[in-house]
Short mmCIF file of C-alpha atoms in Angstrom, two decimals:
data_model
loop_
_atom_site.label_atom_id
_atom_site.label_comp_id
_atom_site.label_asym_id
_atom_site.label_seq_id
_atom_site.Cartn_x
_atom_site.Cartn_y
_atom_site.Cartn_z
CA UNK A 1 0.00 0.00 0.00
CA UNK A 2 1.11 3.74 -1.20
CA UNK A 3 1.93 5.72 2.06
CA UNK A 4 1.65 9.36 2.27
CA UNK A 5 4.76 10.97 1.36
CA UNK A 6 5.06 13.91 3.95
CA UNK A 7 4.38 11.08 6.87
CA UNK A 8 7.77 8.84 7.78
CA UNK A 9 7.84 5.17 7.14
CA UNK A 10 8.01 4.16 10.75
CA UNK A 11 5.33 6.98 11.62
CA UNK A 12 2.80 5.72 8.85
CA UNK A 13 3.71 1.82 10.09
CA UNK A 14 2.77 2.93 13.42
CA UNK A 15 -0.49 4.51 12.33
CA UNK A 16 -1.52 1.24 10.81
CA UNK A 17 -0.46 -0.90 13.70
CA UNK A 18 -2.61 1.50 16.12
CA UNK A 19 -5.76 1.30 13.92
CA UNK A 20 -5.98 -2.89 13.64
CA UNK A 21 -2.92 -5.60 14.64
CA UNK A 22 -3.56 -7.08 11.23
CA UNK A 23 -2.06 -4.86 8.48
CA UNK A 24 -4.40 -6.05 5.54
CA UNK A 25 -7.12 -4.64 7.82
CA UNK A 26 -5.32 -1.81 9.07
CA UNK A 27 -4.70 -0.37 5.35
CA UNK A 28 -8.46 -1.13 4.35
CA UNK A 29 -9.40 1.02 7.46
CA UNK A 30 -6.41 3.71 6.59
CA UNK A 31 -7.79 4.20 3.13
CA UNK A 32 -11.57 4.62 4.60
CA UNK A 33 -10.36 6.92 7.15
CA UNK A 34 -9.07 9.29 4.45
CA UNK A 35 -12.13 9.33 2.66
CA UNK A 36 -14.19 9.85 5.52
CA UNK A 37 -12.10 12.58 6.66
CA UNK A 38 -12.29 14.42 3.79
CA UNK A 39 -16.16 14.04 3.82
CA UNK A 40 -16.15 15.92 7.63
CA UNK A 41 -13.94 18.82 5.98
CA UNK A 42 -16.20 18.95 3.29
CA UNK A 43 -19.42 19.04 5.35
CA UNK A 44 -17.32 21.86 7.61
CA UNK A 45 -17.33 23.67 4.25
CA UNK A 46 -13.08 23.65 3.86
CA UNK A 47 -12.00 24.62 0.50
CA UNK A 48 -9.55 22.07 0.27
CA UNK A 49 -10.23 18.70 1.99
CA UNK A 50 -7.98 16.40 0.73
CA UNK A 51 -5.31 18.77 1.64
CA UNK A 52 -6.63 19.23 5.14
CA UNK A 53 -7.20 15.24 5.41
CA UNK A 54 -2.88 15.06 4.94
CA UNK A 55 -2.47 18.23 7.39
CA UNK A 56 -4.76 15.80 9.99
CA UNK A 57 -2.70 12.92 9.37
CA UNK A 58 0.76 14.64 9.36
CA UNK A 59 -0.57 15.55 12.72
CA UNK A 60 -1.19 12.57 13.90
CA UNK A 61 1.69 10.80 12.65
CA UNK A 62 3.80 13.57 14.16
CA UNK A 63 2.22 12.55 17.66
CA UNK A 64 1.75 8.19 18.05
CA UNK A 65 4.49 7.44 18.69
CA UNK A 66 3.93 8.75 21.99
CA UNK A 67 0.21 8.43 22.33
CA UNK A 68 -0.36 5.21 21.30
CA UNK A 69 0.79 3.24 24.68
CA UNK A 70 -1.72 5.18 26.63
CA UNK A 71 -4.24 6.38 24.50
CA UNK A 72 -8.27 4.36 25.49
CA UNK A 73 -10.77 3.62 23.10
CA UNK A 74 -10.96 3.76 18.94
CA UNK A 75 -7.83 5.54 17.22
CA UNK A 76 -10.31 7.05 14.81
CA UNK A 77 -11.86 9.45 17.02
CA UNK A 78 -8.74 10.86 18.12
CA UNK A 79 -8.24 11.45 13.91
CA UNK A 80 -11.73 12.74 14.18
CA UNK A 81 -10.70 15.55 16.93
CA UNK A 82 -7.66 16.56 15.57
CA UNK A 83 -9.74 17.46 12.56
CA UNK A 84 -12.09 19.52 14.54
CA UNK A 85 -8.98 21.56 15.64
CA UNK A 86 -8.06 21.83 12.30
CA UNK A 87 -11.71 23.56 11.12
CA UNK A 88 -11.24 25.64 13.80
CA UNK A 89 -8.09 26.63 12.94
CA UNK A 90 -9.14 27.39 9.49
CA UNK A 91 -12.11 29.15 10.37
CA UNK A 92 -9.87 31.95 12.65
CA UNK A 93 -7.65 32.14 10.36
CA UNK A 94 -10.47 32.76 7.59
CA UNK A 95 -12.02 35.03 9.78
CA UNK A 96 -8.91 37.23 10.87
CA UNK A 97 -7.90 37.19 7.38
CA UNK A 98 -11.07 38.54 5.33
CA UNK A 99 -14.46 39.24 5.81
CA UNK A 100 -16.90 38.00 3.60
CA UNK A 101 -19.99 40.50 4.09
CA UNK A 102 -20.45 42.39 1.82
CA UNK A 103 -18.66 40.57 -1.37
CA UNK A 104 -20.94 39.13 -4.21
CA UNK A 105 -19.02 35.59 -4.44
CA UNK A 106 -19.81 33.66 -7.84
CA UNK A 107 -22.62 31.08 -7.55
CA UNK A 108 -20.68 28.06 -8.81
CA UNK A 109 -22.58 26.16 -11.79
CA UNK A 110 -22.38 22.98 -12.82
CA UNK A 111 -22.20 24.32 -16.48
CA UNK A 112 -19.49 22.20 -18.68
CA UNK A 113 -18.03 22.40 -21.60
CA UNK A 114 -19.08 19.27 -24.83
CA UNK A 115 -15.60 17.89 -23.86
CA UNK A 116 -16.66 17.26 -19.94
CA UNK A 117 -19.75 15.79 -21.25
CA UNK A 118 -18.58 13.57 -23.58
CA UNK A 119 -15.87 12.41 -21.35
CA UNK A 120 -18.38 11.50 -18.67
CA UNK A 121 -21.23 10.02 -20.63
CA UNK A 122 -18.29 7.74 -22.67
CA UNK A 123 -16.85 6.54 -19.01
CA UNK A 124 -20.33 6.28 -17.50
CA UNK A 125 -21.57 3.93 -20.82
CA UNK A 126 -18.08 1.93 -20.09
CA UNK A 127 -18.99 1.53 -16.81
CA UNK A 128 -22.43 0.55 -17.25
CA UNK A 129 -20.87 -2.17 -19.27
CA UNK A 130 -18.84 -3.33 -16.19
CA UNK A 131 -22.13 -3.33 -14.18
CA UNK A 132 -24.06 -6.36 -14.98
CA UNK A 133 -28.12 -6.40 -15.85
CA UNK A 134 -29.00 -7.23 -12.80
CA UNK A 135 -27.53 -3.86 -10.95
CA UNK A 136 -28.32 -1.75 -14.19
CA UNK A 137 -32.01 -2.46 -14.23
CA UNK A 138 -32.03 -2.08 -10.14
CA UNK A 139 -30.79 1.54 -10.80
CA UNK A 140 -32.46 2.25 -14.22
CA UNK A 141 -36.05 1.12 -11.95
CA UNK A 142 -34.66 3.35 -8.84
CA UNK A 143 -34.26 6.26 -10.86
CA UNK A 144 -37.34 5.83 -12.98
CA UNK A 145 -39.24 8.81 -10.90
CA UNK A 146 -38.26 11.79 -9.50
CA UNK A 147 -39.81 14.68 -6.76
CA UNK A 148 -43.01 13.19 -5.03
CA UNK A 149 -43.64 10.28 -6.99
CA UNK A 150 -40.17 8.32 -7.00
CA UNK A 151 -41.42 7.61 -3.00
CA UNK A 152 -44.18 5.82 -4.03
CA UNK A 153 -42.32 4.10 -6.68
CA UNK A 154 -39.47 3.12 -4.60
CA UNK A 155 -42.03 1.12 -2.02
CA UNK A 156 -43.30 -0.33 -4.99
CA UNK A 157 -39.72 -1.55 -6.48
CA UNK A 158 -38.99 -2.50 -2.73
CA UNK A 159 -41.68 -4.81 -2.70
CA UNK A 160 -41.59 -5.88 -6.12
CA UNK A 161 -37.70 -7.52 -4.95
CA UNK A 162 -39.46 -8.83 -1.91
CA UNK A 163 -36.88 -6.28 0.21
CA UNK A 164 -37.28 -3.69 3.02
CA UNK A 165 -37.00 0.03 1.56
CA UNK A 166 -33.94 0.78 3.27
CA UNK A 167 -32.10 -2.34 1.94
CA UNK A 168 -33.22 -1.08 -1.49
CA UNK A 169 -31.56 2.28 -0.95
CA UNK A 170 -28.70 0.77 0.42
CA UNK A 171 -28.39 -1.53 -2.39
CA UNK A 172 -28.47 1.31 -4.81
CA UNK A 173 -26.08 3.70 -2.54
CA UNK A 174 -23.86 0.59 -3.24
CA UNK A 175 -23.96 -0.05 -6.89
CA UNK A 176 -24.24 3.67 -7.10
CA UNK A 177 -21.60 4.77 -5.54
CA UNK A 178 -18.94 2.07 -7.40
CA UNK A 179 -20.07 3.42 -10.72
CA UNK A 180 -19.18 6.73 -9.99
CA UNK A 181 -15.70 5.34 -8.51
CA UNK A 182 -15.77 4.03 -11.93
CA UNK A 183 -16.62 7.11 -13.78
CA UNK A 184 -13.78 8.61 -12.04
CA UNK A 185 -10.95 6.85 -12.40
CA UNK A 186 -12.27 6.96 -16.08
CA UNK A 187 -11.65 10.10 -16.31
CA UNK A 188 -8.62 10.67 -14.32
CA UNK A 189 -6.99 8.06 -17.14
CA UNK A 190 -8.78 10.04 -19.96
CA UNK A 191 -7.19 13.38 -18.52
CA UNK A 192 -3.61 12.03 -17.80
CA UNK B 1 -26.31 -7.10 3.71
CA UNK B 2 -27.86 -4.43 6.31
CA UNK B 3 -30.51 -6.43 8.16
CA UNK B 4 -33.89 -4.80 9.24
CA UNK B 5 -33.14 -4.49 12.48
CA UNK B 6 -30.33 -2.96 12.57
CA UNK B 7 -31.93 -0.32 10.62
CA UNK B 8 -34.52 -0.23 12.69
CA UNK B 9 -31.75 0.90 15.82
CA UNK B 10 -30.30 3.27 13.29
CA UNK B 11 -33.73 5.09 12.35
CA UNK B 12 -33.85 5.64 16.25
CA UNK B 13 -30.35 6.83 16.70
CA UNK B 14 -30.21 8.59 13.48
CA UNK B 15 -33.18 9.57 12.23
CA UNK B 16 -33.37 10.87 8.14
CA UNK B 17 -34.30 14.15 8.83
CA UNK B 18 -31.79 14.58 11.27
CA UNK B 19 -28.66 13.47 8.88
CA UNK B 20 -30.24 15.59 6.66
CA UNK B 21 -30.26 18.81 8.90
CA UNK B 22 -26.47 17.85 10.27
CA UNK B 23 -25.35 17.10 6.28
CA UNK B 24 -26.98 20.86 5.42
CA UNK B 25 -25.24 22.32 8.66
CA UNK B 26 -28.07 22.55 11.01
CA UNK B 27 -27.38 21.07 13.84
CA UNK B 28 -25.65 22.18 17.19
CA UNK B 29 -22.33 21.45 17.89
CA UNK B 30 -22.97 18.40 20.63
CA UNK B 31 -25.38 16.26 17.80
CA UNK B 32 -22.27 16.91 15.01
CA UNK B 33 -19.90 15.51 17.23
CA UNK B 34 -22.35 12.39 17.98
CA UNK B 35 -22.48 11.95 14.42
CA UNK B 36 -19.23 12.25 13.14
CA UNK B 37 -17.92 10.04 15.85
CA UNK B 38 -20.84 6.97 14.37
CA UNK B 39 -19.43 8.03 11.32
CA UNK B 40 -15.88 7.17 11.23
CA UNK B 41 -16.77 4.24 13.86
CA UNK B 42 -19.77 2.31 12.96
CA UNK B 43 -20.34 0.46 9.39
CA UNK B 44 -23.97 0.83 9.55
CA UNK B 45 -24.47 4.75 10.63
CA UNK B 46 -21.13 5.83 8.22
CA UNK B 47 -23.63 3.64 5.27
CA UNK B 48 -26.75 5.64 6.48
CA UNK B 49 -25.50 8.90 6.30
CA UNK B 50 -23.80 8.17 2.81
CA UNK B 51 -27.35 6.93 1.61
CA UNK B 52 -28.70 10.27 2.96
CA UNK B 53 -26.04 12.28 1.92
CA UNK B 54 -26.89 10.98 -2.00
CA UNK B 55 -30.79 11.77 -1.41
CA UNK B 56 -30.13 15.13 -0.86
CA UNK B 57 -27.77 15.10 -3.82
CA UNK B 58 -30.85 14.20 -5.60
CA UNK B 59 -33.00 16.70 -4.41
CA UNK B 60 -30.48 19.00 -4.96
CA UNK B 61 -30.68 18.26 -8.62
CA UNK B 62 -34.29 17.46 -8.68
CA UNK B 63 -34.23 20.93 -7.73
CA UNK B 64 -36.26 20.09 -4.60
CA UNK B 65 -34.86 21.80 -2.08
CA UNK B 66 -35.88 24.83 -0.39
CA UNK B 67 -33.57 28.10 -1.48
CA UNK B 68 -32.21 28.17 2.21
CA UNK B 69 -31.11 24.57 2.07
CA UNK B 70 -29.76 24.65 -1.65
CA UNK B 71 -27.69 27.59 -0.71
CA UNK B 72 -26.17 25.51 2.17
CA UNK B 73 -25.82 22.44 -0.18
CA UNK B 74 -24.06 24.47 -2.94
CA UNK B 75 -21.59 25.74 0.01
CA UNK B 76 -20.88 22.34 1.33
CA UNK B 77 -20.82 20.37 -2.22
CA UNK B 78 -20.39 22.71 -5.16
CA UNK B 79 -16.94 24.52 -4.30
CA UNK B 80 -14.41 22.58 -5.52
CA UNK B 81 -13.68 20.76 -8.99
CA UNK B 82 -13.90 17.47 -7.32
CA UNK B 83 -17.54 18.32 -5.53
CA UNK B 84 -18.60 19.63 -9.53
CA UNK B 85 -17.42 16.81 -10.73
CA UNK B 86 -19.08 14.11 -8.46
CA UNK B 87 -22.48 16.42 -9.45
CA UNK B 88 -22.10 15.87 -12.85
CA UNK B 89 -21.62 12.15 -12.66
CA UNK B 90 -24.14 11.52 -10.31
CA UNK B 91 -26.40 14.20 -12.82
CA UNK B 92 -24.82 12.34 -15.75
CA UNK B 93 -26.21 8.72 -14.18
CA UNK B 94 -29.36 10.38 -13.47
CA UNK B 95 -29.71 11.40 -16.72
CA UNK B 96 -29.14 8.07 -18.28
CA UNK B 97 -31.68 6.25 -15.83
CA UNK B 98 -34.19 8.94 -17.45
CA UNK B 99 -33.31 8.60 -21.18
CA UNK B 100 -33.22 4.67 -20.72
CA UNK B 101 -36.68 4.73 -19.13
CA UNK B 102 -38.06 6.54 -21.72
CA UNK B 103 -37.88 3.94 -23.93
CA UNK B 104 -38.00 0.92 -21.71
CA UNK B 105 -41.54 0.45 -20.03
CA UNK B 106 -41.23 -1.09 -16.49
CA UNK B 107 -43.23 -4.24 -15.57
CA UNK B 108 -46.62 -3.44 -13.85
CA UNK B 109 -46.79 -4.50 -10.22
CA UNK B 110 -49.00 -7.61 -9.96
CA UNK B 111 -49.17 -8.27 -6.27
CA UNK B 112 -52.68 -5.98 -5.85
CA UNK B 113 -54.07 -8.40 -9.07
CA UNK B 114 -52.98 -11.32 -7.01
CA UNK B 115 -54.78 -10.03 -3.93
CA UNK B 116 -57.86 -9.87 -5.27
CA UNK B 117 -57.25 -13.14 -6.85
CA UNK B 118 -56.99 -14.67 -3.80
CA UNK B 119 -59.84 -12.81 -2.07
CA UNK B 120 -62.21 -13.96 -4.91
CA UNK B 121 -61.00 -17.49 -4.40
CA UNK B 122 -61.94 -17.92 -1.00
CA UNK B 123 -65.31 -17.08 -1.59
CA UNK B 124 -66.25 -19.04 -4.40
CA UNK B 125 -64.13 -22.34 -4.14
CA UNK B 126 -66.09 -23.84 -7.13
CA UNK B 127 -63.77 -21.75 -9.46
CA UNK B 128 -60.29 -22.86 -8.05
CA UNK B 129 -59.62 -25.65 -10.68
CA UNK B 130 -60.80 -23.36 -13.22
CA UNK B 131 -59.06 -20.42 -12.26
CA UNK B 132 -55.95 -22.34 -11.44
CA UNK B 133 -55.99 -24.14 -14.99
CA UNK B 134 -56.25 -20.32 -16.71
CA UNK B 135 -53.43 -19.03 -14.49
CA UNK B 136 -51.20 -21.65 -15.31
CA UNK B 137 -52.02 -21.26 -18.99
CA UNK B 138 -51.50 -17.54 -18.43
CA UNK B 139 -48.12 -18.04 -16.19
CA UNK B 140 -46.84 -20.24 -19.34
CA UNK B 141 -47.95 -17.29 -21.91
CA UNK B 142 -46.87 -14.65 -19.46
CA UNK B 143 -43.15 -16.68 -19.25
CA UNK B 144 -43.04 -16.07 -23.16
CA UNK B 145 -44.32 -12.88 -23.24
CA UNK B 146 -41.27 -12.04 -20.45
CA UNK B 147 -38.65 -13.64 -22.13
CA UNK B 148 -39.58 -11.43 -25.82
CA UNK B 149 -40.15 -8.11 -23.77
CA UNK B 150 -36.45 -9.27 -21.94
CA UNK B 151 -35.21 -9.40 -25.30
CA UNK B 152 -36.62 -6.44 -26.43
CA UNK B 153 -35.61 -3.94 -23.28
CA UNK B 154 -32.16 -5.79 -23.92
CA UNK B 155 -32.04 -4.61 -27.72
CA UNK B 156 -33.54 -1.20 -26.97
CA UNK B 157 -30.61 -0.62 -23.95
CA UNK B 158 -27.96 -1.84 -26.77
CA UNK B 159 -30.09 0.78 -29.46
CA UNK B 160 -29.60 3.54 -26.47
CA UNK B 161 -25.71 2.78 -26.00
CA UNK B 162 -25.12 2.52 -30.11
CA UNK B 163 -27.11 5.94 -30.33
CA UNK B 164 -25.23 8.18 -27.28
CA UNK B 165 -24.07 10.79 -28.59
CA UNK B 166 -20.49 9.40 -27.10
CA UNK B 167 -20.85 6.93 -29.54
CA UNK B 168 -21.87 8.41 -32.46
CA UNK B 169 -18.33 10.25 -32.29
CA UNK B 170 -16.42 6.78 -32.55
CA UNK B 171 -16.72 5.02 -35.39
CA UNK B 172 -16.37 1.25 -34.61
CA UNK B 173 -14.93 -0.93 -37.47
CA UNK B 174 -17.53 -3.43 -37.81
CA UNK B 175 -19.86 -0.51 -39.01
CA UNK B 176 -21.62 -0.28 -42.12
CA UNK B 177 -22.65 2.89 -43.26
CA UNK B 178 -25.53 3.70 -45.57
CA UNK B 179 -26.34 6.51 -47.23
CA UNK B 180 -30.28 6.45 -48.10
CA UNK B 181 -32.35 8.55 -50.04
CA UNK B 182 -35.78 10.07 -49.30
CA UNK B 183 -38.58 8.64 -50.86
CA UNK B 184 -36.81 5.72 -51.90
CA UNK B 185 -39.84 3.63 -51.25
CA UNK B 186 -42.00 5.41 -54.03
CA UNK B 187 -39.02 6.84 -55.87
CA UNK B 188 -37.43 5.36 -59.33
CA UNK B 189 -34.16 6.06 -57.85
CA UNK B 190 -32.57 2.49 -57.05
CA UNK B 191 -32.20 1.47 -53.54
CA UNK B 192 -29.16 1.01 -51.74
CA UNK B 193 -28.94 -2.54 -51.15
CA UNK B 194 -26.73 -3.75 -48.10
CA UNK B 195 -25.00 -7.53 -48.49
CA UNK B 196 -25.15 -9.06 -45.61
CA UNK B 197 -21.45 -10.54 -43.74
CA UNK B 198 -19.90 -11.38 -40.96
CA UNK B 199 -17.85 -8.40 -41.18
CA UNK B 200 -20.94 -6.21 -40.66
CA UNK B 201 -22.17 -6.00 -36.89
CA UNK B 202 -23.72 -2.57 -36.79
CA UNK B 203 -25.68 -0.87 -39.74
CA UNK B 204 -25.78 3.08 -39.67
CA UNK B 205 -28.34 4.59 -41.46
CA UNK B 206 -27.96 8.01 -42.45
CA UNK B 207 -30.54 9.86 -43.18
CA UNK B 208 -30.91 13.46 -44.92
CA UNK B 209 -33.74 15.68 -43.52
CA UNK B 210 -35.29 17.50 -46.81
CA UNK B 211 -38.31 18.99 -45.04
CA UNK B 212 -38.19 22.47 -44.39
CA UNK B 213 -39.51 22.35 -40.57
CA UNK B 214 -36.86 21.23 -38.34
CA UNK B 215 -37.83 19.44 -34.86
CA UNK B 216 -35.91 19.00 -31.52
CA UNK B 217 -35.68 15.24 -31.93
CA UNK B 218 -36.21 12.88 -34.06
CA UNK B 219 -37.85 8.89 -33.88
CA UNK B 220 -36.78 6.08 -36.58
CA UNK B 221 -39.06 3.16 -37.47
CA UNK B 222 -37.66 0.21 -39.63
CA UNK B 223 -39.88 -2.47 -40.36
CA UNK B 224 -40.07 -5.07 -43.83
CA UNK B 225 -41.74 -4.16 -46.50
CA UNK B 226 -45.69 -4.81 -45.66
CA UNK B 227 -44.18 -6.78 -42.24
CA UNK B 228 -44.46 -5.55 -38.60
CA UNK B 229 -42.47 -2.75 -36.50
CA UNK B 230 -38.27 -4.48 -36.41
CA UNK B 231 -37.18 -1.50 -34.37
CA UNK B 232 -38.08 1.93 -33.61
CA UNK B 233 -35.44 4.74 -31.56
CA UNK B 234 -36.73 7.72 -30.27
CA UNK B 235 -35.00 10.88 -29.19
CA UNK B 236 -32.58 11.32 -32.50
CA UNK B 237 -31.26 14.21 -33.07
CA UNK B 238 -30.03 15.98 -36.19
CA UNK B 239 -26.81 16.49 -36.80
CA UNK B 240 -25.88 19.81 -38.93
CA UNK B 241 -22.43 18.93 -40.25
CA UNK B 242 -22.55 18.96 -44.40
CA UNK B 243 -25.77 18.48 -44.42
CA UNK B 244 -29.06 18.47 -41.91
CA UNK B 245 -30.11 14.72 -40.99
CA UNK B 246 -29.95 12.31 -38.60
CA UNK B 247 -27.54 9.17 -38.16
CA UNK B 248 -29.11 5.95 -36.53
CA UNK B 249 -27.52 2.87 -35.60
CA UNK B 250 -28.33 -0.47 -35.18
CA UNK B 251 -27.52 -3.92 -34.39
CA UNK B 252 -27.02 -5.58 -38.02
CA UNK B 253 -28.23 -9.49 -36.57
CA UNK B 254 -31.75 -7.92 -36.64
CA UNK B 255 -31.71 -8.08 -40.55
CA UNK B 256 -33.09 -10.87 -42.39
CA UNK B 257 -33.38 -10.67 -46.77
CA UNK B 258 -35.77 -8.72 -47.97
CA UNK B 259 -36.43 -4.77 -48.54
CA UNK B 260 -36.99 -2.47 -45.76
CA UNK B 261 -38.81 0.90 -45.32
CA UNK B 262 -37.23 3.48 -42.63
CA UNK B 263 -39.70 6.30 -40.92
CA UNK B 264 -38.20 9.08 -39.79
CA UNK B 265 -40.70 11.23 -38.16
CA UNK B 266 -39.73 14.88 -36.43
CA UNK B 267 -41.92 15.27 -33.22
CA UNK B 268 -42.22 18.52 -32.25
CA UNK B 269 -42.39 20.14 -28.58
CA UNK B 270 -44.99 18.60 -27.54
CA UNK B 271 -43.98 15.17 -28.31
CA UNK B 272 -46.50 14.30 -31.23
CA UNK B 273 -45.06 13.15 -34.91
CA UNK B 274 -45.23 16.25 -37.28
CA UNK B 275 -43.70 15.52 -40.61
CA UNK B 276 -42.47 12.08 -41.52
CA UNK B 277 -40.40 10.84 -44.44
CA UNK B 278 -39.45 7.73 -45.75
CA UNK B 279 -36.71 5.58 -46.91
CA UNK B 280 -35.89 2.11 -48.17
CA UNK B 281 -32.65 -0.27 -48.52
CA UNK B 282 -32.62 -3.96 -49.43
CA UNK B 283 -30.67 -6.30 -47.68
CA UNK B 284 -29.18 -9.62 -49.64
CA UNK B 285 -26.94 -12.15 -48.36
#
């Protein structure tokens, strides 16, 4: 597994070993805890939270050595606190630096150019490829309404597969969310 | 697999509504520090709040939500080029699972039909062999009439892909492109005639609009000469390169010998067939 390059060997060894004894596990949880990370700086509205997600872990690789022989209960919430800081941190500084009131900011679009488009409807029809029937037609059915009357139709597609609505939407979350994995790393090759 | 229960547990712990405020920035301090803490520690509430956190992405492009809460989505998921670009692929799926159920029907729920059924049955017990003799007749017809309207959805998903405007920019080299002429059907102009090979695996038709109207989309028909409906694709749209018309492909293993007439009617704004005009090719092994 790729380590992070600001965070020492030994340091980022360490941070596995703290989160599970068994390394496989430990780098399946390290790669999670990234993401999810990055999803708390994005719901604290950070501009950039995959650079604050390697400031957290810098942190925390600068400090377990000597926390981790006395440190109680689940590493991650100690990631999770240091990351608070962090917000807080950038909010001061934010604060101290400019104020906001008062300045029309652009309302960001999700306008694109033909290029963008055709790049993401050819890696979304090669992913749908990748997908199998089965998963297509579960989404292709999921998304078949929309506003009021996609409820209704989604307790009807729930008990048309004999499932629970909340297994349904987890189900789709699931497929969902690997085809736009796929999509992306579509693109990333497309723009390298 | 998330079982039931432990959904159940989560609806109490974490209800939707409250994700929903905490994802939007709503809540106080002491709840967003409950959350995030079930977040990065337990499976089943970080999978909840994802699943939540995609509904409102949704809504968000459903354009469902209130002004208040779209402005706090926007500030939390429309800042930087990655958060665009997640919204256009999840828009971009979205989109798909709209165009691809435009022209695929879904299958009508039966369980209310067999309700009744049963209801019926218990009251009049003199009509069970009867009724159970016609259902299995009508499972057996029904299991045919499945397995051609499987085949069908599955050619009309393979018409959708073939017709994307991504891949109407490639041009794959088992194609086999034909130029037709309108009129051709009633015309003395000869028709193209298209031999049929192994080397062949898609046919593209292309079509020149002569009509003066032009439409926002377009809908092919092929069908034999004085047989039924082959294929039909809706939502074509003209391309304006050389020359205004439409290109349409197709799978070429849906071609038997024989002549063919092509529809191509422009359907205006209000989805209804304006104009139509017609073309023809032959097909000969």
């Amino acid at each position: 597994m790729a380590r992070d390059s600001e965070i020492p060997p030994e340091s980022f060894e360490e941070i596995l070993a703290w989160l599970n004894a068994d390394r496989d596990v430990a780098a399946a949880m390290y790669v999670q805890l990234r993401h999810d990370l990055a999803k708390m700086f994005t719901w604290g509205r950070c501009a950039d939270p995959e650079g604050m997600t390697d400031e957290t872990l810098d942190r925390v690789a600068k400090k377990v050595h000597g926390l981790r022989p006395t440190y109680q209960g689940d590493p991650r919430l100690y990631f999770r606190a240091v990351a608070n800081n962090l917000i807080k941190e950038n909010n001061k500084k934010i604060k101290s630096q400019l104020s906001l009131e008062g300045i029309d900011l652009p309302v960001p679009t999700l306008t694109e150019t033909e290029d963008d488009t055709a790049d993401i409807e050819e890696c979304l029809q090669q992913c749908l490829q990748k997908l199998g029937t089965d998963k297509r037609e579960l989404i292709l059915g999921y998304y078949a309404k929309e506003k009021q009357a996609k409820i209704d139709h989604r307790n009807e597609l729930a008990q048309r597969f004999g499932i629970t609505l909340e297994t349904l939407r987890v189900r789709v979350f699931r497929i969902r969310e690997s085809l736009a994995e796929c999509i992306e790393r579509c693109l990333k090759r497309k723009r390298q | 697999m998330v079982a039931c229960g432990e959904w159940i547990v989560k609806e109490e712990i974490l209800p939707d509504a409250l994700l929903r405020e905490f994802l939007l920035g709503k809540v106080g301090d002491e709840e967003r520090v409950r959350i995030e803490s079930l977040f990065l520690t337990d499976p089943e509430a970080r999978e909840k709040i994802l699943v939540i956190e995609q509904e409102l992405t949704e809504d968000y492009l459903e354009d469902s939500l209130s002004a208040e809460d779209r402005e706090k989505f926007l500030s939390r998921y429309g800042q930087t080029a990655a958060q665009l670009q997640q919204l256009r692929i999840t828009r971009a799926i979205k989109d798909w699972a709209v165009r691809e159920n435009a022209s695929v029907q879904t299958v009508p729920n039966k369980l209310s039909i067999w309700s009744r059924l049963r209801a019926r049955l218990r009251l009049k017990p003199a009509l069970v062999i009867p009724i159970a003799v016609t259902a299995m007749i009508a499972i057996v017809v029904a299991g045919i009439w499945l397995n051609s309207r499987m085949k069908r959805a599955a050619l009309e998903q393979e018409l959708a892909q073939l017709n994307s405007p991504a891949s109407l920019h490639e041009i794959p080299q088992q194609m086999v492109s034909l130029h037709l002429s309108p009129g051709a059907v009633r015309s003395t102009e000869p028709i193209i005639v298209l031999k049929r090979s192994a080397a062949s695996a898609i046919v593209e038709l292309n079509l020149p609009w002569i009509q003066k109207d032009r439409y926002p989309t377009y809908e092919a028909e092929i069908r034999p000469v004085g047989g039924a409906k082959l294929l039909t694709m809706p939502n074509l749209q003209a391309e304006n390169d050389a020359r205004y018309g439409i290109r349409f492909r197709f799978p070429a293993r849906v071609l038997t010998r024989g002549q063919y007439q092509v529809r191509l009617s422009g359907i205006d704004a209000d989805g209804g067939a304006a104009t139509t005009e017609e073309y023809a090719f032959i097909v000969e092994d």
